[in-house]
């Protein structure tokens, strides 16, 4: 079943989409990893994810931060807690690769692509059970994810023409000129 995207790109001709549904990867780790790469250029995001796998950079944990320990690598993101979520990174690499292939199929330049939208949502829990002492059974559930993203080809920003506006006089200017407030 194909899920709809939560929103559409502002310029569909210059954008490419990719998504993964019911991915068996932890929601919280994937959410934090996606939050870091949002707004990055595609090339930089791929480099960042590779660095996370090599433990050269860390994924800062900001929302779900009750468990992660502190590391010096988190200073790069102005926080103290970070991790290196291997499985989440691998899944996001595959989705980014798919988005890049979709962009090349549309004829977009891969070096100008920016991750414009990335969203991670919780998928339904998958149930298993674990056996406990005294004959009891407890749930043993996974927390899978839905991931959607689109990349947009960045265009050159055009500066707005400067219009001549009359400067509004302030009260201090009026007082210094002999007027009343």
PDB file of C-alpha atoms in Angstrom:
ATOM      1  CA  UNK A   1       0.000   0.000   0.000  1.00  0.00           C
ATOM      2  CA  UNK A   2       1.412   3.378  -1.003  1.00  0.00           C
ATOM      3  CA  UNK A   3       1.059   6.100   1.591  1.00  0.00           C
ATOM      4  CA  UNK A   4       0.346   9.676   0.626  1.00  0.00           C
ATOM      5  CA  UNK A   5       2.911  12.298   1.504  1.00  0.00           C
ATOM      6  CA  UNK A   6       1.938  14.658   4.299  1.00  0.00           C
ATOM      7  CA  UNK A   7       2.574  17.648   2.034  1.00  0.00           C
ATOM      8  CA  UNK A   8       3.636  18.361  -1.515  1.00  0.00           C
ATOM      9  CA  UNK A   9       6.800  20.159  -2.610  1.00  0.00           C
ATOM     10  CA  UNK A  10       6.397  23.831  -3.440  1.00  0.00           C
ATOM     11  CA  UNK A  11       7.980  23.258  -6.878  1.00  0.00           C
ATOM     12  CA  UNK A  12       7.237  19.681  -8.022  1.00  0.00           C
ATOM     13  CA  UNK A  13       9.293  20.052 -11.222  1.00  0.00           C
ATOM     14  CA  UNK A  14      12.470  20.752  -9.230  1.00  0.00           C
ATOM     15  CA  UNK A  15      11.825  18.148  -6.495  1.00  0.00           C
ATOM     16  CA  UNK A  16      12.089  14.396  -6.046  1.00  0.00           C
ATOM     17  CA  UNK A  17      10.344  12.313  -3.387  1.00  0.00           C
ATOM     18  CA  UNK A  18      11.158   9.083  -1.561  1.00  0.00           C
ATOM     19  CA  UNK A  19       9.574   7.222   1.311  1.00  0.00           C
ATOM     20  CA  UNK A  20       9.815   4.081   3.382  1.00  0.00           C
ATOM     21  CA  UNK A  21       6.843   2.568   5.170  1.00  0.00           C
ATOM     22  CA  UNK A  22       6.712   0.116   8.073  1.00  0.00           C
ATOM     23  CA  UNK A  23      10.511   0.175   8.400  1.00  0.00           C
ATOM     24  CA  UNK A  24      11.704  -2.046  11.217  1.00  0.00           C
ATOM     25  CA  UNK A  25      13.961   0.567  12.737  1.00  0.00           C
ATOM     26  CA  UNK A  26      13.484   2.415  16.022  1.00  0.00           C
ATOM     27  CA  UNK A  27      11.269   5.474  15.699  1.00  0.00           C
ATOM     28  CA  UNK A  28      13.103   7.616  18.258  1.00  0.00           C
ATOM     29  CA  UNK A  29      16.569   7.092  16.788  1.00  0.00           C
ATOM     30  CA  UNK A  30      15.300   7.668  13.258  1.00  0.00           C
ATOM     31  CA  UNK A  31      13.440  10.826  14.313  1.00  0.00           C
ATOM     32  CA  UNK A  32      16.575  12.354  15.830  1.00  0.00           C
ATOM     33  CA  UNK A  33      18.744  11.378  12.856  1.00  0.00           C
ATOM     34  CA  UNK A  34      16.248  12.851  10.384  1.00  0.00           C
ATOM     35  CA  UNK A  35      16.049  16.091  12.361  1.00  0.00           C
ATOM     36  CA  UNK A  36      19.794  16.598  11.954  1.00  0.00           C
ATOM     37  CA  UNK A  37      19.920  16.128   8.178  1.00  0.00           C
ATOM     38  CA  UNK A  38      16.862  18.278   7.441  1.00  0.00           C
ATOM     39  CA  UNK A  39      17.964  21.351   5.494  1.00  0.00           C
ATOM     40  CA  UNK A  40      21.356  19.872   4.588  1.00  0.00           C
ATOM     41  CA  UNK A  41      22.587  19.539   1.043  1.00  0.00           C
ATOM     42  CA  UNK A  42      22.260  15.956  -0.156  1.00  0.00           C
ATOM     43  CA  UNK A  43      26.025  15.543  -0.540  1.00  0.00           C
ATOM     44  CA  UNK A  44      26.663  16.815   3.001  1.00  0.00           C
ATOM     45  CA  UNK A  45      23.883  14.632   4.449  1.00  0.00           C
ATOM     46  CA  UNK A  46      25.378  11.517   2.873  1.00  0.00           C
ATOM     47  CA  UNK A  47      28.821  12.489   4.182  1.00  0.00           C
ATOM     48  CA  UNK A  48      27.379  13.133   7.664  1.00  0.00           C
ATOM     49  CA  UNK A  49      25.678   9.723   7.767  1.00  0.00           C
ATOM     50  CA  UNK A  50      28.907   8.017   6.708  1.00  0.00           C
ATOM     51  CA  UNK A  51      30.763   9.909   9.441  1.00  0.00           C
ATOM     52  CA  UNK A  52      28.197   8.724  11.994  1.00  0.00           C
ATOM     53  CA  UNK A  53      28.834   5.120  10.970  1.00  0.00           C
ATOM     54  CA  UNK A  54      32.583   5.726  11.385  1.00  0.00           C
ATOM     55  CA  UNK A  55      31.996   7.444  14.791  1.00  0.00           C
ATOM     56  CA  UNK A  56      33.557  10.677  13.480  1.00  0.00           C
ATOM     57  CA  UNK A  57      30.340  12.660  14.051  1.00  0.00           C
ATOM     58  CA  UNK A  58      27.415  11.977  16.351  1.00  0.00           C
ATOM     59  CA  UNK A  59      23.648  12.437  16.072  1.00  0.00           C
ATOM     60  CA  UNK A  60      22.468  14.864  18.783  1.00  0.00           C
ATOM     61  CA  UNK A  61      19.477  13.686  20.793  1.00  0.00           C
ATOM     62  CA  UNK A  62      17.244  16.634  21.632  1.00  0.00           C
ATOM     63  CA  UNK A  63      13.677  15.349  21.842  1.00  0.00           C
ATOM     64  CA  UNK A  64      14.194  11.825  23.173  1.00  0.00           C
ATOM     65  CA  UNK A  65      17.083  12.545  25.498  1.00  0.00           C
ATOM     66  CA  UNK A  66      16.323  10.577  28.662  1.00  0.00           C
ATOM     67  CA  UNK A  67      18.642   7.665  27.826  1.00  0.00           C
ATOM     68  CA  UNK A  68      21.607   8.806  25.713  1.00  0.00           C
ATOM     69  CA  UNK A  69      24.898   9.484  27.409  1.00  0.00           C
ATOM     70  CA  UNK A  70      27.084  12.517  26.981  1.00  0.00           C
ATOM     71  CA  UNK A  71      29.816  12.785  24.383  1.00  0.00           C
ATOM     72  CA  UNK A  72      32.187  15.523  23.286  1.00  0.00           C
ATOM     73  CA  UNK A  73      31.059  15.115  19.665  1.00  0.00           C
ATOM     74  CA  UNK A  74      27.694  16.602  20.643  1.00  0.00           C
ATOM     75  CA  UNK A  75      29.356  20.009  21.102  1.00  0.00           C
ATOM     76  CA  UNK A  76      29.241  20.491  17.325  1.00  0.00           C
ATOM     77  CA  UNK A  77      25.441  20.664  17.660  1.00  0.00           C
ATOM     78  CA  UNK A  78      25.359  22.832  20.837  1.00  0.00           C
ATOM     79  CA  UNK A  79      24.168  19.974  23.044  1.00  0.00           C
ATOM     80  CA  UNK A  80      25.719  17.353  25.288  1.00  0.00           C
ATOM     81  CA  UNK A  81      23.877  14.135  24.481  1.00  0.00           C
ATOM     82  CA  UNK A  82      24.416  12.184  21.290  1.00  0.00           C
ATOM     83  CA  UNK A  83      24.574   8.672  19.869  1.00  0.00           C
ATOM     84  CA  UNK A  84      25.584   6.797  16.729  1.00  0.00           C
ATOM     85  CA  UNK A  85      22.364   4.986  15.671  1.00  0.00           C
ATOM     86  CA  UNK A  86      23.734   2.558  13.081  1.00  0.00           C
ATOM     87  CA  UNK A  87      20.503   0.984  11.865  1.00  0.00           C
ATOM     88  CA  UNK A  88      18.652   4.297  11.531  1.00  0.00           C
ATOM     89  CA  UNK A  89      21.563   5.746   9.575  1.00  0.00           C
ATOM     90  CA  UNK A  90      21.617   2.774   7.195  1.00  0.00           C
ATOM     91  CA  UNK A  91      17.882   3.045   6.515  1.00  0.00           C
ATOM     92  CA  UNK A  92      18.115   6.795   5.905  1.00  0.00           C
ATOM     93  CA  UNK A  93      21.069   6.249   3.542  1.00  0.00           C
ATOM     94  CA  UNK A  94      18.920   3.908   1.450  1.00  0.00           C
ATOM     95  CA  UNK A  95      16.053   6.416   1.317  1.00  0.00           C
ATOM     96  CA  UNK A  96      18.448   9.243   0.360  1.00  0.00           C
ATOM     97  CA  UNK A  97      19.922   7.044  -2.367  1.00  0.00           C
ATOM     98  CA  UNK A  98      16.410   6.405  -3.677  1.00  0.00           C
ATOM     99  CA  UNK A  99      15.595  10.133  -3.633  1.00  0.00           C
ATOM    100  CA  UNK A 100      18.820  10.883  -5.506  1.00  0.00           C
ATOM    101  CA  UNK A 101      17.983   8.282  -8.156  1.00  0.00           C
ATOM    102  CA  UNK A 102      14.481   9.755  -8.515  1.00  0.00           C
ATOM    103  CA  UNK A 103      16.007  13.225  -8.922  1.00  0.00           C
ATOM    104  CA  UNK A 104      18.442  12.040 -11.601  1.00  0.00           C
ATOM    105  CA  UNK A 105      15.547  10.373 -13.427  1.00  0.00           C
ATOM    106  CA  UNK A 106      13.860  13.792 -13.478  1.00  0.00           C
ATOM    107  CA  UNK A 107      17.047  15.371 -14.801  1.00  0.00           C
ATOM    108  CA  UNK A 108      17.929  17.342 -11.657  1.00  0.00           C
ATOM    109  CA  UNK A 109      21.503  18.197 -10.693  1.00  0.00           C
ATOM    110  CA  UNK A 110      22.510  16.057  -7.690  1.00  0.00           C
ATOM    111  CA  UNK A 111      25.074  18.593  -6.455  1.00  0.00           C
ATOM    112  CA  UNK A 112      22.357  21.262  -5.976  1.00  0.00           C
ATOM    113  CA  UNK A 113      19.852  19.068  -4.113  1.00  0.00           C
ATOM    114  CA  UNK A 114      18.792  20.068  -0.607  1.00  0.00           C
ATOM    115  CA  UNK A 115      16.710  17.981   1.809  1.00  0.00           C
ATOM    116  CA  UNK A 116      13.716  20.250   1.978  1.00  0.00           C
ATOM    117  CA  UNK A 117      11.297  18.021   3.896  1.00  0.00           C
ATOM    118  CA  UNK A 118      11.882  14.924   5.989  1.00  0.00           C
ATOM    119  CA  UNK A 119       9.365  13.440   8.363  1.00  0.00           C
ATOM    120  CA  UNK A 120       9.403  10.350  10.557  1.00  0.00           C
ATOM    121  CA  UNK A 121       6.204   8.931  12.005  1.00  0.00           C
ATOM    122  CA  UNK A 122       5.443   5.979  14.240  1.00  0.00           C
ATOM    123  CA  UNK A 123       4.191   2.840  12.488  1.00  0.00           C
ATOM    124  CA  UNK A 124       2.022   0.245  14.278  1.00  0.00           C
ATOM    125  CA  UNK A 125       3.870  -1.791  16.880  1.00  0.00           C
ATOM    126  CA  UNK A 126       4.901  -5.295  15.887  1.00  0.00           C
ATOM    127  CA  UNK A 127       4.090  -7.731  18.663  1.00  0.00           C
ATOM    128  CA  UNK A 128       6.177 -10.507  20.105  1.00  0.00           C
ATOM    129  CA  UNK A 129       6.279 -11.935  23.591  1.00  0.00           C
ATOM    130  CA  UNK A 130       8.869 -12.699  26.189  1.00  0.00           C
ATOM    131  CA  UNK A 131       8.582 -15.341  28.871  1.00  0.00           C
ATOM    132  CA  UNK A 132       9.035 -14.286  32.470  1.00  0.00           C
ATOM    133  CA  UNK A 133       9.396 -15.968  35.825  1.00  0.00           C
ATOM    134  CA  UNK A 134       6.499 -17.820  37.448  1.00  0.00           C
ATOM    135  CA  UNK A 135       4.868 -18.620  34.090  1.00  0.00           C
ATOM    136  CA  UNK A 136       4.080 -15.060  33.121  1.00  0.00           C
ATOM    137  CA  UNK A 137       4.283 -13.578  29.612  1.00  0.00           C
ATOM    138  CA  UNK A 138       4.970  -9.918  28.782  1.00  0.00           C
ATOM    139  CA  UNK A 139       4.765  -8.025  25.491  1.00  0.00           C
ATOM    140  CA  UNK A 140       7.991  -7.539  23.559  1.00  0.00           C
ATOM    141  CA  UNK A 141       7.118  -4.985  20.901  1.00  0.00           C
ATOM    142  CA  UNK A 142       9.107  -3.131  18.264  1.00  0.00           C
ATOM    143  CA  UNK A 143       8.616   0.527  17.330  1.00  0.00           C
ATOM    144  CA  UNK A 144       8.823   0.747  13.515  1.00  0.00           C
ATOM    145  CA  UNK A 145       8.768   3.951  11.480  1.00  0.00           C
ATOM    146  CA  UNK A 146       7.391   5.583   8.370  1.00  0.00           C
ATOM    147  CA  UNK A 147       9.877   7.953   6.702  1.00  0.00           C
ATOM    148  CA  UNK A 148       9.132  10.413   3.906  1.00  0.00           C
ATOM    149  CA  UNK A 149      11.332  13.054   2.367  1.00  0.00           C
ATOM    150  CA  UNK A 150      11.809  15.157  -0.674  1.00  0.00           C
ATOM    151  CA  UNK A 151      14.833  16.872  -2.061  1.00  0.00           C
ATOM    152  CA  UNK A 152      14.630  20.122  -3.991  1.00  0.00           C
ATOM    153  CA  UNK A 153      17.083  21.599  -6.435  1.00  0.00           C
ATOM    154  CA  UNK A 154      18.304  24.857  -4.943  1.00  0.00           C
ATOM    155  CA  UNK A 155      18.114  27.830  -7.292  1.00  0.00           C
ATOM    156  CA  UNK A 156      20.082  31.054  -7.091  1.00  0.00           C
ATOM    157  CA  UNK A 157      18.459  33.592  -4.807  1.00  0.00           C
ATOM    158  CA  UNK A 158      17.671  36.877  -6.529  1.00  0.00           C
ATOM    159  CA  UNK A 159      18.030  39.988  -4.408  1.00  0.00           C
ATOM    160  CA  UNK A 160      14.950  42.161  -4.185  1.00  0.00           C
ATOM    161  CA  UNK A 161      15.349  45.631  -5.685  1.00  0.00           C
ATOM    162  CA  UNK A 162      15.851  48.296  -3.064  1.00  0.00           C
ATOM    163  CA  UNK A 163      13.010  50.742  -2.984  1.00  0.00           C
ATOM    164  CA  UNK A 164      13.557  54.301  -1.803  1.00  0.00           C
ATOM    165  CA  UNK A 165      11.558  54.718   1.357  1.00  0.00           C
ATOM    166  CA  UNK A 166      11.208  57.936   3.276  1.00  0.00           C
ATOM    167  CA  UNK A 167      12.664  57.486   6.728  1.00  0.00           C
ATOM    168  CA  UNK A 168      10.081  57.844   9.422  1.00  0.00           C
ATOM    169  CA  UNK A 169      11.195  60.407  11.966  1.00  0.00           C
ATOM    170  CA  UNK A 170      11.458  59.258  15.546  1.00  0.00           C
ATOM    171  CA  UNK A 171      10.378  61.172  18.622  1.00  0.00           C
ATOM    172  CA  UNK A 172      14.019  61.908  19.505  1.00  0.00           C
ATOM    173  CA  UNK A 173      14.586  63.486  16.064  1.00  0.00           C
ATOM    174  CA  UNK A 174      11.498  65.667  16.419  1.00  0.00           C
ATOM    175  CA  UNK A 175      12.565  66.852  19.871  1.00  0.00           C
ATOM    176  CA  UNK A 176      16.078  67.672  18.720  1.00  0.00           C
ATOM    177  CA  UNK A 177      14.647  69.724  15.846  1.00  0.00           C
ATOM    178  CA  UNK A 178      12.576  71.844  18.223  1.00  0.00           C
ATOM    179  CA  UNK A 179       9.289  70.071  17.757  1.00  0.00           C
ATOM    180  CA  UNK A 180       7.045  68.569  20.427  1.00  0.00           C
ATOM    181  CA  UNK A 181       6.664  64.914  21.213  1.00  0.00           C
TER     182      UNK A 181
END
